Short mmCIF file of C-alpha atoms and ligand atoms in Angstrom, two decimals:
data_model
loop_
_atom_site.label_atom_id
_atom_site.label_comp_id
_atom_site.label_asym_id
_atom_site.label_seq_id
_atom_site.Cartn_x
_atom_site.Cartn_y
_atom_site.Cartn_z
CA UNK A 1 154.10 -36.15 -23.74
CA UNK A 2 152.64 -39.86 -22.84
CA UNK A 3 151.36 -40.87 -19.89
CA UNK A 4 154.26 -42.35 -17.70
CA UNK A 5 153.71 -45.44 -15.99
CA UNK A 6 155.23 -45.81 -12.60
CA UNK A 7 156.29 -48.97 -10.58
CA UNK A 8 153.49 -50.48 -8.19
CA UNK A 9 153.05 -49.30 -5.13
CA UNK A 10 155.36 -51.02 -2.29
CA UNK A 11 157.89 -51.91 -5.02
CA UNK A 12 161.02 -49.60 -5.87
CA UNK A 13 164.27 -49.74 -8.26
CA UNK A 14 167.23 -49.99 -6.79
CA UNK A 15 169.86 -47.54 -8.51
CA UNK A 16 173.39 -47.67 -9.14
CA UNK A 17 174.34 -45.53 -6.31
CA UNK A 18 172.92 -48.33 -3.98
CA UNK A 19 173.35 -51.30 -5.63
CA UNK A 20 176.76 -51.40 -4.58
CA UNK A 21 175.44 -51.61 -0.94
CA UNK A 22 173.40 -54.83 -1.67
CA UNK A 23 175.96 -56.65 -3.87
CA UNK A 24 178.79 -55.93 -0.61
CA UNK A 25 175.80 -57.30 2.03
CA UNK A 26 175.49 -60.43 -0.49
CA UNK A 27 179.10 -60.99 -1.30
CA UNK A 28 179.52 -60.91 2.79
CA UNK A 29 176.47 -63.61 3.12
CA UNK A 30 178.18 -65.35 0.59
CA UNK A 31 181.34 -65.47 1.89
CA UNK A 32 180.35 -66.07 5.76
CA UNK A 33 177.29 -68.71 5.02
CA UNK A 34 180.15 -70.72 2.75
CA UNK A 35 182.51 -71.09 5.37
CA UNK A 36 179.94 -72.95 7.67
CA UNK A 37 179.20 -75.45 4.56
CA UNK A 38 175.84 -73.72 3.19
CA UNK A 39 175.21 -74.74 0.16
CA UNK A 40 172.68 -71.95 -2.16
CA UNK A 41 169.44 -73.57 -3.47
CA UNK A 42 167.17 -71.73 -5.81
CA UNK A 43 163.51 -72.91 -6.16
CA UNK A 44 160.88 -70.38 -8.44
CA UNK A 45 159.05 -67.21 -7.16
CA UNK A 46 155.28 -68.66 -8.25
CA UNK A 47 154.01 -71.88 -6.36
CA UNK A 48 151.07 -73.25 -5.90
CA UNK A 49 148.60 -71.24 -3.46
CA UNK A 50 147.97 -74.24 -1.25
CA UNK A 51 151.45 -74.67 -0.41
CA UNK A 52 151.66 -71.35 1.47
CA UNK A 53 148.77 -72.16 3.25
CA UNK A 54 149.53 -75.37 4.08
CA UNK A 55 153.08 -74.20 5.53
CA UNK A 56 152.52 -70.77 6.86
CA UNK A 57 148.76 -71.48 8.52
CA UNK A 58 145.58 -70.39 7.58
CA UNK A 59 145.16 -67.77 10.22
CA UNK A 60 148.01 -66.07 10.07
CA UNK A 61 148.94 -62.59 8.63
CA UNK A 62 150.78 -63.71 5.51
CA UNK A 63 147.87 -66.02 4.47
CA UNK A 64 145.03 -64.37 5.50
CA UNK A 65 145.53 -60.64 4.18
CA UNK A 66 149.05 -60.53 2.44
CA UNK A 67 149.37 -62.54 -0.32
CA UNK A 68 149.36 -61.89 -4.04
CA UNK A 69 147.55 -64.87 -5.48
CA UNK A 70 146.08 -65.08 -8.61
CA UNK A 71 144.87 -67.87 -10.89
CA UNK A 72 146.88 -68.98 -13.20
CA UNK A 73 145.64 -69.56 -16.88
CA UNK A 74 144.87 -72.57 -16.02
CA UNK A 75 142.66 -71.90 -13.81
CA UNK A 76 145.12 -73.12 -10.36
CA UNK A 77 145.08 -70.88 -7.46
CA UNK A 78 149.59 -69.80 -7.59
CA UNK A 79 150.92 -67.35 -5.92
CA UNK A 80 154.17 -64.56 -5.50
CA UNK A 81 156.34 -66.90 -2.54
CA UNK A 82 155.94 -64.31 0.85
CA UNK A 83 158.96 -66.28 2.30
CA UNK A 84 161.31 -68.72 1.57
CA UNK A 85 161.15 -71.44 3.64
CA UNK A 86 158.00 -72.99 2.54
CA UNK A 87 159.11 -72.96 -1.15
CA UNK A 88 162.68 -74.68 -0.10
CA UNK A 89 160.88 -77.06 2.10
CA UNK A 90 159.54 -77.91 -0.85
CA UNK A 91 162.07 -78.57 -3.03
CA UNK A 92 163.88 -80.69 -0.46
CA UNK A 93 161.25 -83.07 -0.22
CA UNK A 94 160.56 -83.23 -4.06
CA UNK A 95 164.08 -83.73 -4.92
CA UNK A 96 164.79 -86.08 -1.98
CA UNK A 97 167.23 -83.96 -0.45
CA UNK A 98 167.06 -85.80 2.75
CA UNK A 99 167.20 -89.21 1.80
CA UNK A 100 167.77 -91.84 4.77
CA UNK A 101 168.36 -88.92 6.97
CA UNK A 102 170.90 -86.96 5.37
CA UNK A 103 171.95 -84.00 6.88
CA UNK A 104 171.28 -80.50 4.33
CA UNK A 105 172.53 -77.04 4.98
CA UNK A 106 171.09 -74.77 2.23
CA UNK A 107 170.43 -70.99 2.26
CA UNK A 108 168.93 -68.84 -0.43
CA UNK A 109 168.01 -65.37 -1.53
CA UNK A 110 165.37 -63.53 -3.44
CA UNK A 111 162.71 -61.09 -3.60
CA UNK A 112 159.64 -61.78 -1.66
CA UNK A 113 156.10 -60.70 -1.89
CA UNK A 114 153.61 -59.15 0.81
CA UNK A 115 150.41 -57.04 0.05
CA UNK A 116 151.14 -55.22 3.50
CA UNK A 117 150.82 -50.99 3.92
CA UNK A 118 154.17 -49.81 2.59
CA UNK A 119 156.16 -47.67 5.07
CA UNK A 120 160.06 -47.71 6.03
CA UNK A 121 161.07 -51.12 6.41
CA UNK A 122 158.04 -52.67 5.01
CA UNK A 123 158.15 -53.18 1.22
CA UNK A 124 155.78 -55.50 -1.08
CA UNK A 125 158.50 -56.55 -2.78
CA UNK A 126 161.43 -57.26 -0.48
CA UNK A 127 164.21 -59.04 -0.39
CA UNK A 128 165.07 -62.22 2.08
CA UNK A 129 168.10 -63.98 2.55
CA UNK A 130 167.63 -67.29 4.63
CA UNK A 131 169.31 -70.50 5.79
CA UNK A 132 167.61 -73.68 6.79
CA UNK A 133 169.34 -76.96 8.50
CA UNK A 134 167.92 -79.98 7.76
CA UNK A 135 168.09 -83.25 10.44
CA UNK A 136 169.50 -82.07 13.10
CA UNK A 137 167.15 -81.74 16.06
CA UNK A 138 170.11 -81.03 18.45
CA UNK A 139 170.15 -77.44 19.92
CA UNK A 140 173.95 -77.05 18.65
CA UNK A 141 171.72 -76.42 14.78
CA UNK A 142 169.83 -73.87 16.73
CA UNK A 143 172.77 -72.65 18.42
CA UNK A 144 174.92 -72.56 14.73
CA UNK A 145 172.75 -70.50 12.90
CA UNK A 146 172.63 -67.62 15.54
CA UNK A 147 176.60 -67.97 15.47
CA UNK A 148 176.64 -67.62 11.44
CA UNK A 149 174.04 -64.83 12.03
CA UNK A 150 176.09 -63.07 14.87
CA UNK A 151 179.31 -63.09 12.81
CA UNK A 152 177.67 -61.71 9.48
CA UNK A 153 176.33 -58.59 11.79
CA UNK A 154 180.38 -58.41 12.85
CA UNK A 155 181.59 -58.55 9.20
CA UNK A 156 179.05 -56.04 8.14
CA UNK A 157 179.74 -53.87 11.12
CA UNK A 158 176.56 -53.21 12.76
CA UNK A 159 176.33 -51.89 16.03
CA UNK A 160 173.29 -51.81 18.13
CA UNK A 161 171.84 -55.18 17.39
CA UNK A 162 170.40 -57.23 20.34
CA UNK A 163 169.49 -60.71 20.30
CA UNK A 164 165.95 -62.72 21.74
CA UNK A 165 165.61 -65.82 22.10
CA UNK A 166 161.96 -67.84 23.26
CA UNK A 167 160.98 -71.72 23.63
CA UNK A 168 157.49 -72.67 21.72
CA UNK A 169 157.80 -76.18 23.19
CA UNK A 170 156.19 -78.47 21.40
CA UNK A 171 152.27 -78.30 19.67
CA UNK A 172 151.04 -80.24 22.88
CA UNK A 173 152.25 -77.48 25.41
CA UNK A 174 151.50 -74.90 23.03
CA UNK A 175 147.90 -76.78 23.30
CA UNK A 176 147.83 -76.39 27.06
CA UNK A 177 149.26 -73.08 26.59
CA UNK A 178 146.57 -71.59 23.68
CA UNK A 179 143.61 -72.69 26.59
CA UNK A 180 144.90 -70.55 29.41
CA UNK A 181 145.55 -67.84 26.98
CA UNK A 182 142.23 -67.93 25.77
CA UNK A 183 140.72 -68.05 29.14
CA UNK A 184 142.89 -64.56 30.07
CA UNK A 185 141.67 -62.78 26.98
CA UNK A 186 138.51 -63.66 27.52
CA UNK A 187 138.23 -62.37 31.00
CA UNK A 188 139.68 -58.93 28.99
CA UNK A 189 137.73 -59.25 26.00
CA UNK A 190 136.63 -55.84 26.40
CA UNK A 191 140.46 -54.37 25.99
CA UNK A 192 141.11 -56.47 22.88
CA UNK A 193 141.50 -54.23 19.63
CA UNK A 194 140.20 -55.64 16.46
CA UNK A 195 142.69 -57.85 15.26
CA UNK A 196 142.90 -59.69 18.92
CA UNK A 197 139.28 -59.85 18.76
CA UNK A 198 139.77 -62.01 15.61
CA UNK A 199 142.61 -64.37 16.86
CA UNK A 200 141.23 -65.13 20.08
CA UNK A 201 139.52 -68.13 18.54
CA UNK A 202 142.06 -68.91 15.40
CA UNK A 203 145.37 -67.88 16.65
CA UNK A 204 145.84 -66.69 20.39
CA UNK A 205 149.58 -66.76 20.37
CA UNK A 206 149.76 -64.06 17.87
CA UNK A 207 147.72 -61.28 20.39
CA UNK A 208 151.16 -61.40 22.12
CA UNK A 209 152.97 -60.17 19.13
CA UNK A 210 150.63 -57.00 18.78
CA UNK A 211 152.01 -54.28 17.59
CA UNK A 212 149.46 -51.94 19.03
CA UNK A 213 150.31 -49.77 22.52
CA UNK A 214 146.93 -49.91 23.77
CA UNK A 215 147.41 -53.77 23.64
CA UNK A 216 150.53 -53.33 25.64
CA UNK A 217 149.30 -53.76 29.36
CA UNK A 218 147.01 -56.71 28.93
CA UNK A 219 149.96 -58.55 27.06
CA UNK A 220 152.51 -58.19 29.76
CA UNK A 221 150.33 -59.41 32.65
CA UNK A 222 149.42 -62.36 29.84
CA UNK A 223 150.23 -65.88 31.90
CA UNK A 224 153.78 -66.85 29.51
CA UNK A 225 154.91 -70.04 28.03
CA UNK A 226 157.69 -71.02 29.59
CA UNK A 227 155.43 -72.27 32.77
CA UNK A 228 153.65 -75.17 30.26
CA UNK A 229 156.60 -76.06 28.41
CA UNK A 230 157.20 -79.66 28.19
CA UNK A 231 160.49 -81.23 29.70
CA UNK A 232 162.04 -81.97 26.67
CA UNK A 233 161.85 -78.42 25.33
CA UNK A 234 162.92 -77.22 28.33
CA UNK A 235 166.19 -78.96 28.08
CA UNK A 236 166.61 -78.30 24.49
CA UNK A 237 166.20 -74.61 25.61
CA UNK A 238 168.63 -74.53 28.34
CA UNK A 239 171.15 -76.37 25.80
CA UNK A 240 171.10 -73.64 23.53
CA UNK A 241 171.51 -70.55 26.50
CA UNK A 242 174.29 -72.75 27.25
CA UNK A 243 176.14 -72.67 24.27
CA UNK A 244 175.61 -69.37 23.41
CA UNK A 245 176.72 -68.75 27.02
CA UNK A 246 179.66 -71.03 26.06
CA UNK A 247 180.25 -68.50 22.88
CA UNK A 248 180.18 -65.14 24.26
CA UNK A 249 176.84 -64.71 22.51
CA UNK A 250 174.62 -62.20 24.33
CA UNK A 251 170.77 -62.70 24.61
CA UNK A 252 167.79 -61.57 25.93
CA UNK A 253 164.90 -64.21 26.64
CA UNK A 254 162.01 -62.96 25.63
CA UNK A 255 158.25 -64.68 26.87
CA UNK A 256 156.30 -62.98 24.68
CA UNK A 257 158.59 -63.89 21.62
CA UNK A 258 156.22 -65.55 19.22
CA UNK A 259 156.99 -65.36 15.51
CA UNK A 260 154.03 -64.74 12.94
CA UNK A 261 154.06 -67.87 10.91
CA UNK A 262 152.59 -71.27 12.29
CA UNK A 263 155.32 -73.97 11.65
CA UNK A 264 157.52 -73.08 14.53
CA UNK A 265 158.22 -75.53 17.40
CA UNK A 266 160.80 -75.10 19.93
CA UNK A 267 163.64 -72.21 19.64
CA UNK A 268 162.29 -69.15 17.79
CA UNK A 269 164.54 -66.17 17.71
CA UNK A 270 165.10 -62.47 16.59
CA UNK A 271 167.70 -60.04 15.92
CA UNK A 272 166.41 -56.79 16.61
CA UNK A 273 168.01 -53.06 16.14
CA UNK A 274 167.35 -49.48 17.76
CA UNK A 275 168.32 -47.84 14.59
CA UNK A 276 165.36 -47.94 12.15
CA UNK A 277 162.38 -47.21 14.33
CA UNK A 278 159.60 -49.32 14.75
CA UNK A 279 160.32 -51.99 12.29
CA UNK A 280 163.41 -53.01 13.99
CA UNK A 281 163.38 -56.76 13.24
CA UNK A 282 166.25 -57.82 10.96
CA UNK A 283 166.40 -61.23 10.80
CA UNK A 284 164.16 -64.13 12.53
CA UNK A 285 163.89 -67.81 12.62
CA UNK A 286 163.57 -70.90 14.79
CA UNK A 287 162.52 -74.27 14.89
CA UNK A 288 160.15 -76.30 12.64
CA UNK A 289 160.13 -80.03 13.30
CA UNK A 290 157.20 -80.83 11.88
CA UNK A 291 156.75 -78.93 8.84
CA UNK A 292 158.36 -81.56 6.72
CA UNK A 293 155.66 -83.54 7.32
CA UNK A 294 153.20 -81.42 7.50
CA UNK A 295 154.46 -80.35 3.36
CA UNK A 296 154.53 -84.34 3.18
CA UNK A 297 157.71 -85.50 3.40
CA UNK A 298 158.96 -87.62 6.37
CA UNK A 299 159.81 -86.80 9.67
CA UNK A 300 162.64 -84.18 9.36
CA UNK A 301 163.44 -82.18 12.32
CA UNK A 302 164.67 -78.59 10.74
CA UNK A 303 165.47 -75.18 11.41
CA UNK A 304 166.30 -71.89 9.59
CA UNK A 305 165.89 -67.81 9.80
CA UNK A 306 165.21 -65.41 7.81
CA UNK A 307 166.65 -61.59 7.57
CA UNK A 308 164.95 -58.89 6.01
CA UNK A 309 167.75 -57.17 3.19
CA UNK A 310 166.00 -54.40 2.81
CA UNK A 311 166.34 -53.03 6.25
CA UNK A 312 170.06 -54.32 6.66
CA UNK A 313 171.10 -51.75 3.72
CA UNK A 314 168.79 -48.77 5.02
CA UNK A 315 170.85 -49.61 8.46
CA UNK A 316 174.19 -49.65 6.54
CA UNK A 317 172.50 -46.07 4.46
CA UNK A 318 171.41 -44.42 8.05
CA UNK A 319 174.22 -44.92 9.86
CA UNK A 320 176.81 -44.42 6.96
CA UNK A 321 178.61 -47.42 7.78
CA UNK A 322 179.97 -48.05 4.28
CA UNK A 323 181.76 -46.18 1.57
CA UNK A 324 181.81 -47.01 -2.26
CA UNK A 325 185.38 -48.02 -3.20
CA UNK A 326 186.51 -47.03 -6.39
CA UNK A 327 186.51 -49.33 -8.73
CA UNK A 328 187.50 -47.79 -11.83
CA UNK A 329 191.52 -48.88 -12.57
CA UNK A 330 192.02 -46.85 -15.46
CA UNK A 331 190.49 -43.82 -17.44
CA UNK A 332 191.33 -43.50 -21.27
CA UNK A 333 191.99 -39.73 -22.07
CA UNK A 334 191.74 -39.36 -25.69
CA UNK A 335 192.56 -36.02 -27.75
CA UNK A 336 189.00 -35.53 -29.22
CA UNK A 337 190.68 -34.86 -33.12
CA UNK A 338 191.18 -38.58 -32.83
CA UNK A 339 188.50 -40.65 -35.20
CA UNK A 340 185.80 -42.49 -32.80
CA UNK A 341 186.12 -45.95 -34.38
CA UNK A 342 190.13 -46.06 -32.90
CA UNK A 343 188.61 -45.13 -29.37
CA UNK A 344 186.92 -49.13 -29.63
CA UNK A 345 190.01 -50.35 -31.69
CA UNK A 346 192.42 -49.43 -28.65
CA UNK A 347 190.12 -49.88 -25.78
CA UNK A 348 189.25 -53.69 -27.22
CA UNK A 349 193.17 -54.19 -27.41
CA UNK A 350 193.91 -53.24 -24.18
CA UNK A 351 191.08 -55.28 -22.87
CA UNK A 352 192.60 -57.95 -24.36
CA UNK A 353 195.43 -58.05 -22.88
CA UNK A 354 194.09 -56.73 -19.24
CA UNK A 355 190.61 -58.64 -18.77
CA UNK A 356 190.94 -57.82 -15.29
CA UNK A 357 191.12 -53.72 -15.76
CA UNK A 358 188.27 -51.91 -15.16
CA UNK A 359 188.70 -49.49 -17.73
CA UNK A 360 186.31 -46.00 -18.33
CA UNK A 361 186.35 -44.91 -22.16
CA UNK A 362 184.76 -41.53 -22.45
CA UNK A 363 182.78 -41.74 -25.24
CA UNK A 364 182.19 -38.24 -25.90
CA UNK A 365 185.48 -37.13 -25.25
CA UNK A 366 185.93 -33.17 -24.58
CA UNK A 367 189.01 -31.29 -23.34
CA UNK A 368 191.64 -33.15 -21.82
CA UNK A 369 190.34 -30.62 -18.99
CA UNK A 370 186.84 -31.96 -18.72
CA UNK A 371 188.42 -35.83 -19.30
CA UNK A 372 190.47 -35.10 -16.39
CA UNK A 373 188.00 -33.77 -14.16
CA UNK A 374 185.81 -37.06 -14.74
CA UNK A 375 188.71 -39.21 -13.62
CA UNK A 376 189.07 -37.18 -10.65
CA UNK A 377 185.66 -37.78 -10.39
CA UNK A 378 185.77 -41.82 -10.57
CA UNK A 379 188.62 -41.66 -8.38
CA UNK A 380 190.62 -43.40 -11.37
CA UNK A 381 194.13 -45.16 -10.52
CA UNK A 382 195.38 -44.26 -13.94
CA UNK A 383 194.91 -41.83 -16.18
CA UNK A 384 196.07 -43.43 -20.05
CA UNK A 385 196.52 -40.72 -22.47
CA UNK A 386 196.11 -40.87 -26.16
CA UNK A 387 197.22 -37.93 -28.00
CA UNK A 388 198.15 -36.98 -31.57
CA UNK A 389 201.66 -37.40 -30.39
CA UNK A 390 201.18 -40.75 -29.34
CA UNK A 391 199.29 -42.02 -32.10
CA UNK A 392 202.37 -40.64 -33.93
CA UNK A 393 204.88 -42.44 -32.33
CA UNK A 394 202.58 -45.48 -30.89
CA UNK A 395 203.89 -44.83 -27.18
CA UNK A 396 201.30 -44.15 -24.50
CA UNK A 397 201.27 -41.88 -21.78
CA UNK A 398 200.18 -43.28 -18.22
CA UNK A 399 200.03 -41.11 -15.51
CA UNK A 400 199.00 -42.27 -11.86
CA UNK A 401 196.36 -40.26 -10.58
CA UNK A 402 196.26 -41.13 -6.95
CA UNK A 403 200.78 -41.29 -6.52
CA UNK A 404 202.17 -38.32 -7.05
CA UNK A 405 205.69 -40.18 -7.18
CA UNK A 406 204.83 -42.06 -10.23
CA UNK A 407 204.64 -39.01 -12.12
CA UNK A 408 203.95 -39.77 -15.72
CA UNK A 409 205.60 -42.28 -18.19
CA UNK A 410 205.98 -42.37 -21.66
CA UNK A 411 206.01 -46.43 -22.68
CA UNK A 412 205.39 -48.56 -25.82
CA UNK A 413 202.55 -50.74 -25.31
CA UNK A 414 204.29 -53.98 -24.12
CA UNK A 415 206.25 -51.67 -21.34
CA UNK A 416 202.33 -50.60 -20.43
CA UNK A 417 200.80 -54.03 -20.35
CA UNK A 418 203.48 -54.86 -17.78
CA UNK A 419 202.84 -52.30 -15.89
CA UNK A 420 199.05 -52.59 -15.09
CA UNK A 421 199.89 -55.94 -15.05
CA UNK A 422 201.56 -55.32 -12.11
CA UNK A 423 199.09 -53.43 -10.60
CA UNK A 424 196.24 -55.60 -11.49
P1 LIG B 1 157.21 -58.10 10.94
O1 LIG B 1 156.83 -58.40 12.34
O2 LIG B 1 158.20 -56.96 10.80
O3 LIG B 1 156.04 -57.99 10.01
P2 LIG B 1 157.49 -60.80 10.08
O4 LIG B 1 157.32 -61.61 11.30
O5 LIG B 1 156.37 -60.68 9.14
O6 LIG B 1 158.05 -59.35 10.45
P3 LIG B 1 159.30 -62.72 8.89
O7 LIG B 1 158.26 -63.37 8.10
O8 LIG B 1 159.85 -63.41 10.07
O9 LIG B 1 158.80 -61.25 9.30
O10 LIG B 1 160.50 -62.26 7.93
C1 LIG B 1 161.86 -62.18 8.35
C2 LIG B 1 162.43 -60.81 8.11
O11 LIG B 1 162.09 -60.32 6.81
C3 LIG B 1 161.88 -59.74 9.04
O12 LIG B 1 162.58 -59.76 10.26
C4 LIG B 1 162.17 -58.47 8.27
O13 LIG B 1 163.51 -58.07 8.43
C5 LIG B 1 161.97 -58.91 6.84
N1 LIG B 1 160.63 -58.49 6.35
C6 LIG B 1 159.44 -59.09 6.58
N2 LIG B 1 158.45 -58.43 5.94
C7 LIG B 1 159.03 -57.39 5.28
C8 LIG B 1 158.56 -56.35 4.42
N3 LIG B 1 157.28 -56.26 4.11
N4 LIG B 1 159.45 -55.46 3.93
C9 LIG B 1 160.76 -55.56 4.22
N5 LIG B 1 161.28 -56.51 5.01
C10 LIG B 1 160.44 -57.43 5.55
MG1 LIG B 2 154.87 -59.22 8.84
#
């Protein structure tokens, strides 16, 4: 036997018994982002390395220890896209989506790529689906995409999901913000673990989003944001509790909410569920005014989220939410004394006439025992039976497996088209 080469670490397949999970979750995206006006964009899984880290920040987790760059062969720095939002940023301002302040609503989906320690919920290859507004700086953008959000958690049925919402303010409070931070950390520097140690200087904001218990204590008594938020945030804030309020949306503001990457301004917000343990975060987003800029395009006030597919189908998995409809319409049941190359000949005519038929043609065939059994199995409407009889007289025998009323019928192939016609 050869060696067997297995996938990377942090990557999986996804089988046929689950793909049916993600391609219901996406037809549901699909279906709900549509009927707000989102339009999909699609932009490549390799960019350039400096993109990320102009976007995302230097010193945050993405870009300083979870990347997958390489050089490409010629010699430029690219790298596996970690997130979306830089990489449709992007391709906004390169195809001048906004032009004279047009208004863009785009989502997107994908794999994405982190170099983080696999466990449940956390992947290296994952996949996001996101939606990003473009020029509107109004809370009501804010406020739409937590509707769109809160009505795809209704259509997919999950229960259990809570809602926080935070303020950044703008990069001047968050300024005045970072140097009383600082000052508090510093006065507890001997409490810090490791990684707080290391953002004290480059990122203080992100000690507050520690996942570590021991950090727990000296984050709550940490002074919070809200008290140096500027006046214009604070309105924009209170805009969006009001509409929510206005919407029946329920939330929970959160101080401490920070999110991980460095273009947000403003409204940042998660979804968050008690089901899957620790990494209970399904979808996040907020405000980033000034990353259009920053990417160098013009002054484009923009926000978007970002939810974590992966998790969203373990949720639907865990808590058995879903079951797989049957989608097989008909089985062929063949008489295995008939010659293979009529199996293709009839199937291909019936297919013909009934595109729309999703039609199982045992290839193998056995007894008309075993056949039957494996059309029990698919949960198959139909059952259509080809015999030596009916190759005889050219009628075919269709007998409903799931309506006992329906019995069985003898009809010439005209009479059958009809029929699944009828039913298809
Ligand atoms: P976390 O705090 O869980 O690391 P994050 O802040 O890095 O999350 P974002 O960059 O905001 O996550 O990504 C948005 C969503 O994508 C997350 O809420 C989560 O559902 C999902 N996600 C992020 N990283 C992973 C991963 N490694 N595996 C699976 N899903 C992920
Ligand atoms: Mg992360």
């Amino acid at each position: 036997m050869r060696k067997q080469v297995s996938h990377l670490r942090g990557m999986y397949d996804t089988l046929p018994s689950e793909v049916w999970i993600w391609q219901r979750v996406e037809a549901i995206v699909q279906q709900v982002f549509h009927s707000y006006y989102f339009q999909e964009i699609r932009f490549p899984l390799l960019e350039k390395t400096e993109l990320f880290h102009t976007a995302i920040g230097e010193s945050t987790d993405v870009v300083e220890k979870e990347m997958f760059s390489f050089d490409s062969r010629s010699g430029h720095s690219i790298s596996l896209r970690p997130e979306g939002t830089a990489g449709c940023v992007r391709a906004v301002i390169q195809n001048d989506l906004c032009n004279r302040g047009a208004t863009q609503k785009l989502w997107y989906k994908g794999p994405m790529f982190r170099y983080e320690r696999p466990q449940k919920g956390r992947n290296r290859q994952f996949t996001q689906i996101g939606a990003e507004i473009f020029n509107i700086g109004d809370a009501q953008a804010d406020a739409e995409l937590i509707l769109m959000t809160a009505r795809l958690w209704q259509q997919i049925g999950l229960p259990n999901i809570s809602l926080e919402i935070n303020s950044l303010g703008t990069s001047e409070a968050r300024k005045r913000y970072r140097k009383v931070l600082i000052e508090y950390f510093n006065k507890h520097q001997d409490d810090l673990d490791e990684d707080a140690q290391r953002r004290l200087e480059s990122n203080p904001l992100r000690i507050l989003d520690s996942k570590n218990p021991k950090m727990q204590a000296i984050v709550k008594n940490a002074p919070i944001l809200s008290d140096y938020l500027d006046e214009e945030s604070i309105n924009h804030f209170e805009q969006l509790k009001q509409i929510l309020d206005e919407c029946g949306i329920n939330y929970i503001v959160n101080p401490k909410l920070v999110r991980g990457l460095d273009y947000y301004s403003r409204t940042v917000f998660e979804w968050i569920t008690t089901d899957l343990g620790s990494q209970g975060a399904i979808c996040a987003g907020g405000r980033y005014d000034s990353l259009v800029e920053l990417q160098g395009g013009k002054n484009t006030p923009a926000v978007g989220f970002a939810m974590g597919v992966d998790r969203i189908v373990e949720l639907i998995k865990d808590l058995n939410l879903w079951q797989q409809e049957n989608n097989v319409d008909a089985c062929l049941i063949i008489d295995n004394s008939i010659n293979n190359k009529y199996i293709n000949k009839l199937s291909e005519k019936i297919r013909n006439y009934l595109p729309k038929l999703n039609l199982y043609v045992n290839h193998n065939p056995g007894s008309f025992k075993s056949q039957f059994k494996k059309a029990d199995k698919l949960s198959a409407q139909f059952a259509i039976i080809i015999g030596e009889n009916e190759l005889n007289t050219g009628l075919i025998t269709v007998k409903s497996l799931q309506n006992k009323d329906f019995g069985q019928k003898e009809l010439n192939f005209e009479d059958f088209i009809e029929l699944m016609n009828k039913y298809k």
